[in-house]
PDB file of C-alpha atoms and ligand atoms in Angstrom:
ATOM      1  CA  UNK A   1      93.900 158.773 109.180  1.00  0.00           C
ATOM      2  CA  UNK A   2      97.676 158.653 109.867  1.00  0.00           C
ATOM      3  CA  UNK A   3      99.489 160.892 108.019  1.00  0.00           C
ATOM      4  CA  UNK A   4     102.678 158.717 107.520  1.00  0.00           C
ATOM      5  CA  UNK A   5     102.404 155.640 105.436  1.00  0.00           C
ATOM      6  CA  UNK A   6     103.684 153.336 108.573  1.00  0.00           C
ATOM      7  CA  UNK A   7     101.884 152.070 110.899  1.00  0.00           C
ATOM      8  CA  UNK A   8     101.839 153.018 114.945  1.00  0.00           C
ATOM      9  CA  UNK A   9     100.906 151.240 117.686  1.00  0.00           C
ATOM     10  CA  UNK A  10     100.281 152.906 120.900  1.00  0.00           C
ATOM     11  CA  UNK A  11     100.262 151.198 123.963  1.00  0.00           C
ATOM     12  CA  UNK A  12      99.546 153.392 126.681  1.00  0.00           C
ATOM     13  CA  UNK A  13      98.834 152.288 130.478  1.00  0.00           C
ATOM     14  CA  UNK A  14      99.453 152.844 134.253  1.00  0.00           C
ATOM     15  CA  UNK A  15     103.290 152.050 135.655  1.00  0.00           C
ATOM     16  CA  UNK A  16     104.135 148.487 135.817  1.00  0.00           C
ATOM     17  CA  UNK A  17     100.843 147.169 134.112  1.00  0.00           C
ATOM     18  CA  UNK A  18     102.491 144.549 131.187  1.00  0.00           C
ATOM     19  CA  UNK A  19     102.593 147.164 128.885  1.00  0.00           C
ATOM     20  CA  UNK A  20     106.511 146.731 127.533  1.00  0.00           C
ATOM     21  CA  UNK A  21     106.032 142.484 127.793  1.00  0.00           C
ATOM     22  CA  UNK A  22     102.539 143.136 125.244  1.00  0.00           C
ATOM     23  CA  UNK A  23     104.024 145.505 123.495  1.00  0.00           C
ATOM     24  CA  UNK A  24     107.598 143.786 123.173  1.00  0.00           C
ATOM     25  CA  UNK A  25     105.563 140.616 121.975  1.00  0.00           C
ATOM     26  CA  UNK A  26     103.632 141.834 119.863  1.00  0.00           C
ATOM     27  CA  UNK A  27     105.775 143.679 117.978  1.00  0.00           C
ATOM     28  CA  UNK A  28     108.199 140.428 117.500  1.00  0.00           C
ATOM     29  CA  UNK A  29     105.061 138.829 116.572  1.00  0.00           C
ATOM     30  CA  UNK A  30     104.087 140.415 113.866  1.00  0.00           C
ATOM     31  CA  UNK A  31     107.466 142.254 112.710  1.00  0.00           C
ATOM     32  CA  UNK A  32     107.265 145.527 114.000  1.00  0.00           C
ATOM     33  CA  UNK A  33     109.859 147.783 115.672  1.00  0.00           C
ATOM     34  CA  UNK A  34     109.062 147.933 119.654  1.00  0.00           C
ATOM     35  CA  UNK A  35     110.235 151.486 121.329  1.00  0.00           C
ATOM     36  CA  UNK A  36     109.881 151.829 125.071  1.00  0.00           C
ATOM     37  CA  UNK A  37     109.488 155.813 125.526  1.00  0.00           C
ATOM     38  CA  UNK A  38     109.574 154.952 129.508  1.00  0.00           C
ATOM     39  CA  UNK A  39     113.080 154.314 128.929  1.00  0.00           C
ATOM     40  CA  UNK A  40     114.062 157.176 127.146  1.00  0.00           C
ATOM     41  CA  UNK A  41     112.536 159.266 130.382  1.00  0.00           C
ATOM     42  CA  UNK A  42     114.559 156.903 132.209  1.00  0.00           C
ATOM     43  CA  UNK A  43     117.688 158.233 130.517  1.00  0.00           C
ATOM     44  CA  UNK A  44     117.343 161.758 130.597  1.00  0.00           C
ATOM     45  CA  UNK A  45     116.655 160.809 134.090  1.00  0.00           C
ATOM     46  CA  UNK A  46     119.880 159.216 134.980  1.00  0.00           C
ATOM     47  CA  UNK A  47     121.612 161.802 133.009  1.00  0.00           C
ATOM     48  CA  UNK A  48     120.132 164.625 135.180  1.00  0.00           C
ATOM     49  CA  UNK A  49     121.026 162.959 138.289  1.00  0.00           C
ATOM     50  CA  UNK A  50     124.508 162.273 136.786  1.00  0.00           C
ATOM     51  CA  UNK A  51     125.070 165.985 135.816  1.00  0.00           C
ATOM     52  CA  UNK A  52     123.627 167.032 139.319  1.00  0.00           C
ATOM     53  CA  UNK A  53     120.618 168.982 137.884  1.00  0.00           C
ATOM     54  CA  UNK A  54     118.033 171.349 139.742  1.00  0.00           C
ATOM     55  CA  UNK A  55     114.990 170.569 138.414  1.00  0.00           C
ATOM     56  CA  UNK A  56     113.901 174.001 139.141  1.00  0.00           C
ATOM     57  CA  UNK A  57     116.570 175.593 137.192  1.00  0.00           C
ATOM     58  CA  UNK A  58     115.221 175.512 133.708  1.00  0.00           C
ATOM     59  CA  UNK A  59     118.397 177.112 131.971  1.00  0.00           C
ATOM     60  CA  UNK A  60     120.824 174.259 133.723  1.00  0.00           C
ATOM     61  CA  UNK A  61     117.733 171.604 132.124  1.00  0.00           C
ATOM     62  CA  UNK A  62     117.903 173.302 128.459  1.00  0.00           C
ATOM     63  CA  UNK A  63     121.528 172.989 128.974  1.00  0.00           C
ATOM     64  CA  UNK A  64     121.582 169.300 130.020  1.00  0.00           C
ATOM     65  CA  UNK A  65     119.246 168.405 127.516  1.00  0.00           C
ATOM     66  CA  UNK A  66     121.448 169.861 124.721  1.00  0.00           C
ATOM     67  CA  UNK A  67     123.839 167.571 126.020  1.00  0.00           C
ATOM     68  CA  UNK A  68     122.016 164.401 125.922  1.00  0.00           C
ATOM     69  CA  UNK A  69     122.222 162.197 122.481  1.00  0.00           C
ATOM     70  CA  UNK A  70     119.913 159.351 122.983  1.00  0.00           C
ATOM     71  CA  UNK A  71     120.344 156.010 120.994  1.00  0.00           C
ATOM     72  CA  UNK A  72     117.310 154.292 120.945  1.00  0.00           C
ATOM     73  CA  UNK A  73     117.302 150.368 120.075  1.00  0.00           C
ATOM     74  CA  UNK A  74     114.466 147.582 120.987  1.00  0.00           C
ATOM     75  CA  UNK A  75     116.682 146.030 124.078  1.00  0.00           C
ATOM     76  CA  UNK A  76     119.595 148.667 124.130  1.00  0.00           C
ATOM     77  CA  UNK A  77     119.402 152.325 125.350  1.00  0.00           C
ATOM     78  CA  UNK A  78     123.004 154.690 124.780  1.00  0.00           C
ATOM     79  CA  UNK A  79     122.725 157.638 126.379  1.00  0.00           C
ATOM     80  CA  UNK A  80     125.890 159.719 124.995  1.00  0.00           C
ATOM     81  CA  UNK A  81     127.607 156.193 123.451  1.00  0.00           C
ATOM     82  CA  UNK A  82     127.154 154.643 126.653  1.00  0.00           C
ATOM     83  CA  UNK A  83     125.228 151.589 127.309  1.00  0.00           C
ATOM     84  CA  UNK A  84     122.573 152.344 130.650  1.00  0.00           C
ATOM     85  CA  UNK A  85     119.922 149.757 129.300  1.00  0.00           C
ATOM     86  CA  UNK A  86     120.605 148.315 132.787  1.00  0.00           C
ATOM     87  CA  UNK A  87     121.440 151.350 134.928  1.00  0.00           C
ATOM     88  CA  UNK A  88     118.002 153.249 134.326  1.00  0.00           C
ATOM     89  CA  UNK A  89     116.224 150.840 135.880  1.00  0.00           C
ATOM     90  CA  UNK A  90     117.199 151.179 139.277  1.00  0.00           C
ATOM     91  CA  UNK A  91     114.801 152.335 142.140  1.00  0.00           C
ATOM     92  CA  UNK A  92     116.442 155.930 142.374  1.00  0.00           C
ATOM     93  CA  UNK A  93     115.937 156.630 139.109  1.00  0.00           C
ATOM     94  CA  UNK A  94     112.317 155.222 139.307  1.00  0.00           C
ATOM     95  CA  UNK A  95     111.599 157.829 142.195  1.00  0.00           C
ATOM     96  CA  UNK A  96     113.143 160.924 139.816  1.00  0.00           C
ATOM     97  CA  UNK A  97     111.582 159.702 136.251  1.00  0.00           C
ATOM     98  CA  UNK A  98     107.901 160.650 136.869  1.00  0.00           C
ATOM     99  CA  UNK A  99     109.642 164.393 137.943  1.00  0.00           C
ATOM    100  CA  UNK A 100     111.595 164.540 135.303  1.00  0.00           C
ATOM    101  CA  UNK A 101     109.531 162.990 132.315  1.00  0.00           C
ATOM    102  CA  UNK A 102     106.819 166.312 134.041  1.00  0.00           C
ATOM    103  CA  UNK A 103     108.787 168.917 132.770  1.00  0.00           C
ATOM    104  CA  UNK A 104     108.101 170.341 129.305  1.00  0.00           C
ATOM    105  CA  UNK A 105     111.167 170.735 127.343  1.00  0.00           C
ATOM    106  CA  UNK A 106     111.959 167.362 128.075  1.00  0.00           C
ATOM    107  CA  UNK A 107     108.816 166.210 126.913  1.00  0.00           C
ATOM    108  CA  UNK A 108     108.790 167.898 123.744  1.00  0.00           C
ATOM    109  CA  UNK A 109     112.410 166.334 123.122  1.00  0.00           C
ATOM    110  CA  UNK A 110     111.469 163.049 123.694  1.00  0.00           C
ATOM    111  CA  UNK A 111     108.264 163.722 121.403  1.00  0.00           C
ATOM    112  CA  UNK A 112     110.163 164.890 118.828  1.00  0.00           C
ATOM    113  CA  UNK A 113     112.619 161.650 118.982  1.00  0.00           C
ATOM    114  CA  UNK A 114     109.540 159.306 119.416  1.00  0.00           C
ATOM    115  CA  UNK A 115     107.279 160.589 116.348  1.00  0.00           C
ATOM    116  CA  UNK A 116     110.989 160.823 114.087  1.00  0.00           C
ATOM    117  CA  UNK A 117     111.169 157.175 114.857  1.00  0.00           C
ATOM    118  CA  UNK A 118     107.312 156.381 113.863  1.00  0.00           C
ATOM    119  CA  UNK A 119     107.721 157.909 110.966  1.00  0.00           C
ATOM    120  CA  UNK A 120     110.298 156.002 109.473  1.00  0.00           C
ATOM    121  CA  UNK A 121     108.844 152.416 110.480  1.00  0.00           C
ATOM    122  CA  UNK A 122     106.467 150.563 111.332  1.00  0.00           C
ATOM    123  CA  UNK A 123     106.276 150.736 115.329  1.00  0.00           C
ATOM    124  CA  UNK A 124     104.722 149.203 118.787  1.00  0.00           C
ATOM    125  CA  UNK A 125     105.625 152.044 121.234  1.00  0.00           C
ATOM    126  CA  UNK A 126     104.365 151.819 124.689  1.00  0.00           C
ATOM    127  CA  UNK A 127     103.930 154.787 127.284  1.00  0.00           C
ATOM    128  CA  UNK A 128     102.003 157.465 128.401  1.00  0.00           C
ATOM    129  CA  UNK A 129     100.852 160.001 125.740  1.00  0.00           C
ATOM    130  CA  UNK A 130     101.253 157.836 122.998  1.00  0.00           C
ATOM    131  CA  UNK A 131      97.909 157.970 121.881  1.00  0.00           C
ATOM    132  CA  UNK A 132      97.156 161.431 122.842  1.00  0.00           C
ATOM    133  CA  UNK A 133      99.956 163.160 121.450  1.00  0.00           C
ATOM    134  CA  UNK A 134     102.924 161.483 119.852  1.00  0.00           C
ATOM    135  CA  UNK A 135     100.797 159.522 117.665  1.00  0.00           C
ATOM    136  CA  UNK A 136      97.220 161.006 117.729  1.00  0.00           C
ATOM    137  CA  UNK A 137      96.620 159.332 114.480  1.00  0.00           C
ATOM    138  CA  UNK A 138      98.230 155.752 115.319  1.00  0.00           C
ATOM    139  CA  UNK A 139      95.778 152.786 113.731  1.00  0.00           C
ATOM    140  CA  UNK A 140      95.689 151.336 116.643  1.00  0.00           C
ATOM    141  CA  UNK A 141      95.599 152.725 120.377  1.00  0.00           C
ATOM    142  CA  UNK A 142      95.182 150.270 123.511  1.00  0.00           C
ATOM    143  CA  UNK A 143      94.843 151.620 126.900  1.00  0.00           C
ATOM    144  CA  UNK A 144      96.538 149.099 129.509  1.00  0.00           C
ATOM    145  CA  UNK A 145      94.940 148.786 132.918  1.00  0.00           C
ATOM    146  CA  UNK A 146      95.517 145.964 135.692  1.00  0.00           C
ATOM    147  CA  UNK A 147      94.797 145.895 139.790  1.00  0.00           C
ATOM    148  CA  UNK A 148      97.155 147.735 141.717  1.00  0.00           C
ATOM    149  CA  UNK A 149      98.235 145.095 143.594  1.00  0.00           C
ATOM    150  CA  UNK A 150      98.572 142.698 141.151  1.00  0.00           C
ATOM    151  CA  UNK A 151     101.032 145.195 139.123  1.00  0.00           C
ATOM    152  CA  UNK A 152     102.715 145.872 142.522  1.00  0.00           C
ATOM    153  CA  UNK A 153     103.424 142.209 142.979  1.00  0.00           C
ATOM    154  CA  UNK A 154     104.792 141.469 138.998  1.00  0.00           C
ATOM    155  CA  UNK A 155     107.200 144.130 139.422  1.00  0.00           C
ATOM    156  CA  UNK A 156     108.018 142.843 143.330  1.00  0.00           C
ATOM    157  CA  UNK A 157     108.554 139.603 141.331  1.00  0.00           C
ATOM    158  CA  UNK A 158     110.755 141.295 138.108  1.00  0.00           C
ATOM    159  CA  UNK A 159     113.016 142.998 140.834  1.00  0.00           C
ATOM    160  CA  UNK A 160     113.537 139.562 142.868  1.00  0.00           C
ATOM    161  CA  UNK A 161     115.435 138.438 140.071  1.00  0.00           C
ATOM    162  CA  UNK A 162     117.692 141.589 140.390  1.00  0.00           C
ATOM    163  CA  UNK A 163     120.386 142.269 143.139  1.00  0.00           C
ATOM    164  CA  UNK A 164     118.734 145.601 144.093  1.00  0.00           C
ATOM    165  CA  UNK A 165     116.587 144.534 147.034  1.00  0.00           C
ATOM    166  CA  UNK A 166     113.492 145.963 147.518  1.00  0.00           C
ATOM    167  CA  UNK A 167     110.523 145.322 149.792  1.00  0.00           C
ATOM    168  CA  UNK A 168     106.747 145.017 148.330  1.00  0.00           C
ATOM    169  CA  UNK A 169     105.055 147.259 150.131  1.00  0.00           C
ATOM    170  CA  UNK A 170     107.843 150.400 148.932  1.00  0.00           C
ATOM    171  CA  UNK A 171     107.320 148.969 144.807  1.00  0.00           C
ATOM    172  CA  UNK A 172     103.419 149.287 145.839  1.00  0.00           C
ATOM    173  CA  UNK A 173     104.002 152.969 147.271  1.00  0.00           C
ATOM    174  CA  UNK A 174     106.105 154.083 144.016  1.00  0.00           C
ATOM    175  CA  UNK A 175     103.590 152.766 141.657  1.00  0.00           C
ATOM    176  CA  UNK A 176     100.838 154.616 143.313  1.00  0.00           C
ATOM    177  CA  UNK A 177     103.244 158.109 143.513  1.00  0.00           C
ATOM    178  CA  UNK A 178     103.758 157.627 139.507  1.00  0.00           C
ATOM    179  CA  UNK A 179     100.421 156.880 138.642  1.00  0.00           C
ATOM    180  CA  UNK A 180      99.578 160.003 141.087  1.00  0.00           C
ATOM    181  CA  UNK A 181     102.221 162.551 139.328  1.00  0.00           C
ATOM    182  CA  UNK A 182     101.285 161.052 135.967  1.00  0.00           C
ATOM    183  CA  UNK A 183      97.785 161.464 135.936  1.00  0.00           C
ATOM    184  CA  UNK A 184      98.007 164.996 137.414  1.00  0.00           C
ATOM    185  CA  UNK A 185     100.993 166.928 135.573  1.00  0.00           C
ATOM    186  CA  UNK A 186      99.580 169.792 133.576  1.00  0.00           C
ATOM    187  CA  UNK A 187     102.059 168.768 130.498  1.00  0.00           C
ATOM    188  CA  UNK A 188     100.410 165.432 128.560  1.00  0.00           C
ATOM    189  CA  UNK A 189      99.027 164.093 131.313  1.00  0.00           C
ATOM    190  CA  UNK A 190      98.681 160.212 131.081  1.00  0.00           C
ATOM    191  CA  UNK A 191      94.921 159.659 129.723  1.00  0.00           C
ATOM    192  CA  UNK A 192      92.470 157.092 127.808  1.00  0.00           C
ATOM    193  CA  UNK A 193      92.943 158.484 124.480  1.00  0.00           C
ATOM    194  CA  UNK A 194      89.081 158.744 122.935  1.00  0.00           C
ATOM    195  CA  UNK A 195      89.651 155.954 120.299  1.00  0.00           C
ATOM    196  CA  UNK A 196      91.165 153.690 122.589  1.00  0.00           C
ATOM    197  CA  UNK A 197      90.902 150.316 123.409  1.00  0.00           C
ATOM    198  CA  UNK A 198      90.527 149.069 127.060  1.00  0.00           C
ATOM    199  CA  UNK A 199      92.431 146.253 128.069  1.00  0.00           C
ATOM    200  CA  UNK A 200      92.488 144.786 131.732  1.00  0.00           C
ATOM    201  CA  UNK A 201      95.121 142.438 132.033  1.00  0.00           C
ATOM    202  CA  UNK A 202      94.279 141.282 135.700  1.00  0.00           C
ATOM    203  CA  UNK A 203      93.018 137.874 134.395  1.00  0.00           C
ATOM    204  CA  UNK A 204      94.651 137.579 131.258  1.00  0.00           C
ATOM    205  CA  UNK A 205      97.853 135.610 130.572  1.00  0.00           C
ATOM    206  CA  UNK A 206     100.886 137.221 127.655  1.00  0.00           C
ATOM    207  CA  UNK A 207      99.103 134.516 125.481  1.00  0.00           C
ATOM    208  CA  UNK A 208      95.290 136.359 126.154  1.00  0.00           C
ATOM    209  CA  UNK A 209      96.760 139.418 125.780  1.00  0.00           C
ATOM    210  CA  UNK A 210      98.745 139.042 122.043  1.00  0.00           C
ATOM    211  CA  UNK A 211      95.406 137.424 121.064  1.00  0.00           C
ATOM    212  CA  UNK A 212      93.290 140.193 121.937  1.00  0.00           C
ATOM    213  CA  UNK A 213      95.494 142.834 120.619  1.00  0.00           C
ATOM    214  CA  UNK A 214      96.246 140.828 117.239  1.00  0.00           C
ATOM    215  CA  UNK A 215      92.392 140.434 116.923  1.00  0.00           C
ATOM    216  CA  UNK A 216      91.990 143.968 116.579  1.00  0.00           C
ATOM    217  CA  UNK A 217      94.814 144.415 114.414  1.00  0.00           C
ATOM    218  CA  UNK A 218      93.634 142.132 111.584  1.00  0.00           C
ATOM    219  CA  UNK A 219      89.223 143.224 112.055  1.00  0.00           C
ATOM    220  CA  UNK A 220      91.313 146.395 110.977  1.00  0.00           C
ATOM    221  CA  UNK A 221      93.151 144.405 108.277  1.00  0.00           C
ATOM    222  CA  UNK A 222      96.415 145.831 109.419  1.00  0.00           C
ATOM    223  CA  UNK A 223      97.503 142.538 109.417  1.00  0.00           C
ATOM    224  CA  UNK A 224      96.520 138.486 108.325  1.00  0.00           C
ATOM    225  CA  UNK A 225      96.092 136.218 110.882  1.00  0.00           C
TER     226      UNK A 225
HETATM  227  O1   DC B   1     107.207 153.001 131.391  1.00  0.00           O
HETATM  228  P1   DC B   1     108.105 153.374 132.571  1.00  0.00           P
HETATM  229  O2   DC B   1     107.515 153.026 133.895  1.00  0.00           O
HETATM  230  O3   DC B   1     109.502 152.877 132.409  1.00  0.00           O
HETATM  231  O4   DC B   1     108.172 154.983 132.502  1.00  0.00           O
HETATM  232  C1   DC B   1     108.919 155.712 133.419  1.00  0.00           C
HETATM  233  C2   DC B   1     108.256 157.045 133.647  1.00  0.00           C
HETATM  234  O5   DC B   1     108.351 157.845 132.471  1.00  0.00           O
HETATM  235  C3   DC B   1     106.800 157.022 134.030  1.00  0.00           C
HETATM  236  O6   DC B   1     106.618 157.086 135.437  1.00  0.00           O
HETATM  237  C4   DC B   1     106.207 158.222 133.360  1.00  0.00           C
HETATM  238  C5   DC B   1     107.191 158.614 132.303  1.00  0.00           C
HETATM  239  N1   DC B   1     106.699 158.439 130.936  1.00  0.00           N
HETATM  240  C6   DC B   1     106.036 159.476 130.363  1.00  0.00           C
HETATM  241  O7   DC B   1     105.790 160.496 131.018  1.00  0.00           O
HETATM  242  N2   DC B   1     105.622 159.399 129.068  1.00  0.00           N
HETATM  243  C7   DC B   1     105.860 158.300 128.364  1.00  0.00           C
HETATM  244  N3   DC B   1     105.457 158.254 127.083  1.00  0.00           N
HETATM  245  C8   DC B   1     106.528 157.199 128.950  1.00  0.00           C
HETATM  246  C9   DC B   1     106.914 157.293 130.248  1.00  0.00           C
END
């Protein structure tokens, strides 16, 4: 039973598997707030590359992460009043995020953020540990899963569209390194939570997927269909 009278809904998955276009659609859908915790990784990210961190130096990281206030909005991300919605999405800082989101003050920052935020609304937040630890009690927990190659050629796709150019086979190779470091970092490692839902989106269209996940939602009368 959740202890807070909102309601969460975690959506937790491997990198680059549909999770933020579900979660972002679902949570327009039926008039929820959407929070991508991958983001706020991203920023502390950015910020320790900014600041010139060593990630090895944990008094320079409590330092830094003093430092950082985070603004966190559905499309927009301010990381000390400035706008890096677009900046954190960049290849370098998707090589230094899985890192950086490893080490446990951070985490335990961002948690802290995160489960403030649930508490106060009703929320569709995709990630990692969603379901295992920011919101062990959430109503609702779906675990996202989709081929690797398949998630290696959306996000090809996604970054087309940008002017960073980058080839296929290094997206494919930084997918597999962040599953790799996610799965295996002692600190909230990313996991099925128990009581979660499986959903393979190989075969399944942003249409299938809202369906399925809205299906659920109202056989556990969180909401009317
Ligand atoms: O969702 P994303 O790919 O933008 O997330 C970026 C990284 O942040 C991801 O490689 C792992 C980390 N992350 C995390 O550790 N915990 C979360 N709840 C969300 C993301």
């Amino acid at each position: 039973m959740n202890p807070n009278s909102f309601i969460n809904i975690a959506i937790d998955g491997y990198s680059s598997c549909g999770k933020s276009t579900m979660a972002k659609a679902l949570a327009k859908d039926i008039g929820f707030t959407y929070i991508d915790s991958g983001a706020m990784y991203r920023c502390v990210t950015l910020y320790f590359i900014t600041k010139h961190i060593d990630l090895d130096n944990l008094d320079a990281i409590h330092q830094a992460l003093n430092e950082i206030e985070l603004d966190v909005h559905e499309n927009q991300f301010l990381l000390n009043g400035n706008d890096v919605s677009a900046a954190i999405r960049s290849m370098q800082i998707s090589q230094m995020v899985s890192k950086v989101s490893a080490i446990k003050a951070v985490r335990i920052k961002m948690v802290a953020i995160q489960q403030a935020i649930g508490n106060t609304k009703n929320v569709v937040m995709d990630g990692r540990d969603i379901g295992t630890t920011v919101f062990p009690a959430a109503q609702l927990k779906i675990f996202m899963t989709a081929d690797p190659a398949v998630r290696a050629k959306r996000r090809f796709d996604e970054i087309q569209q940008k002017a960073e150019k980058v080839s296929l086979v290094e997206i494919a190779e930084n997918l597999n390194m962040r599953d790799y470091e996610d799965t295996h970092r002692s600190e909230s490692p990313l996991r099925q939570a128990e009581d979660a839902i499986v959903l393979d989106n190989t075969f399944l269209n942003p249409i299938e997927q809202l369906n399925f996940v809205k299906d659920l939602l109202s056989s556990r009368q969180l909401i009317a269909l």
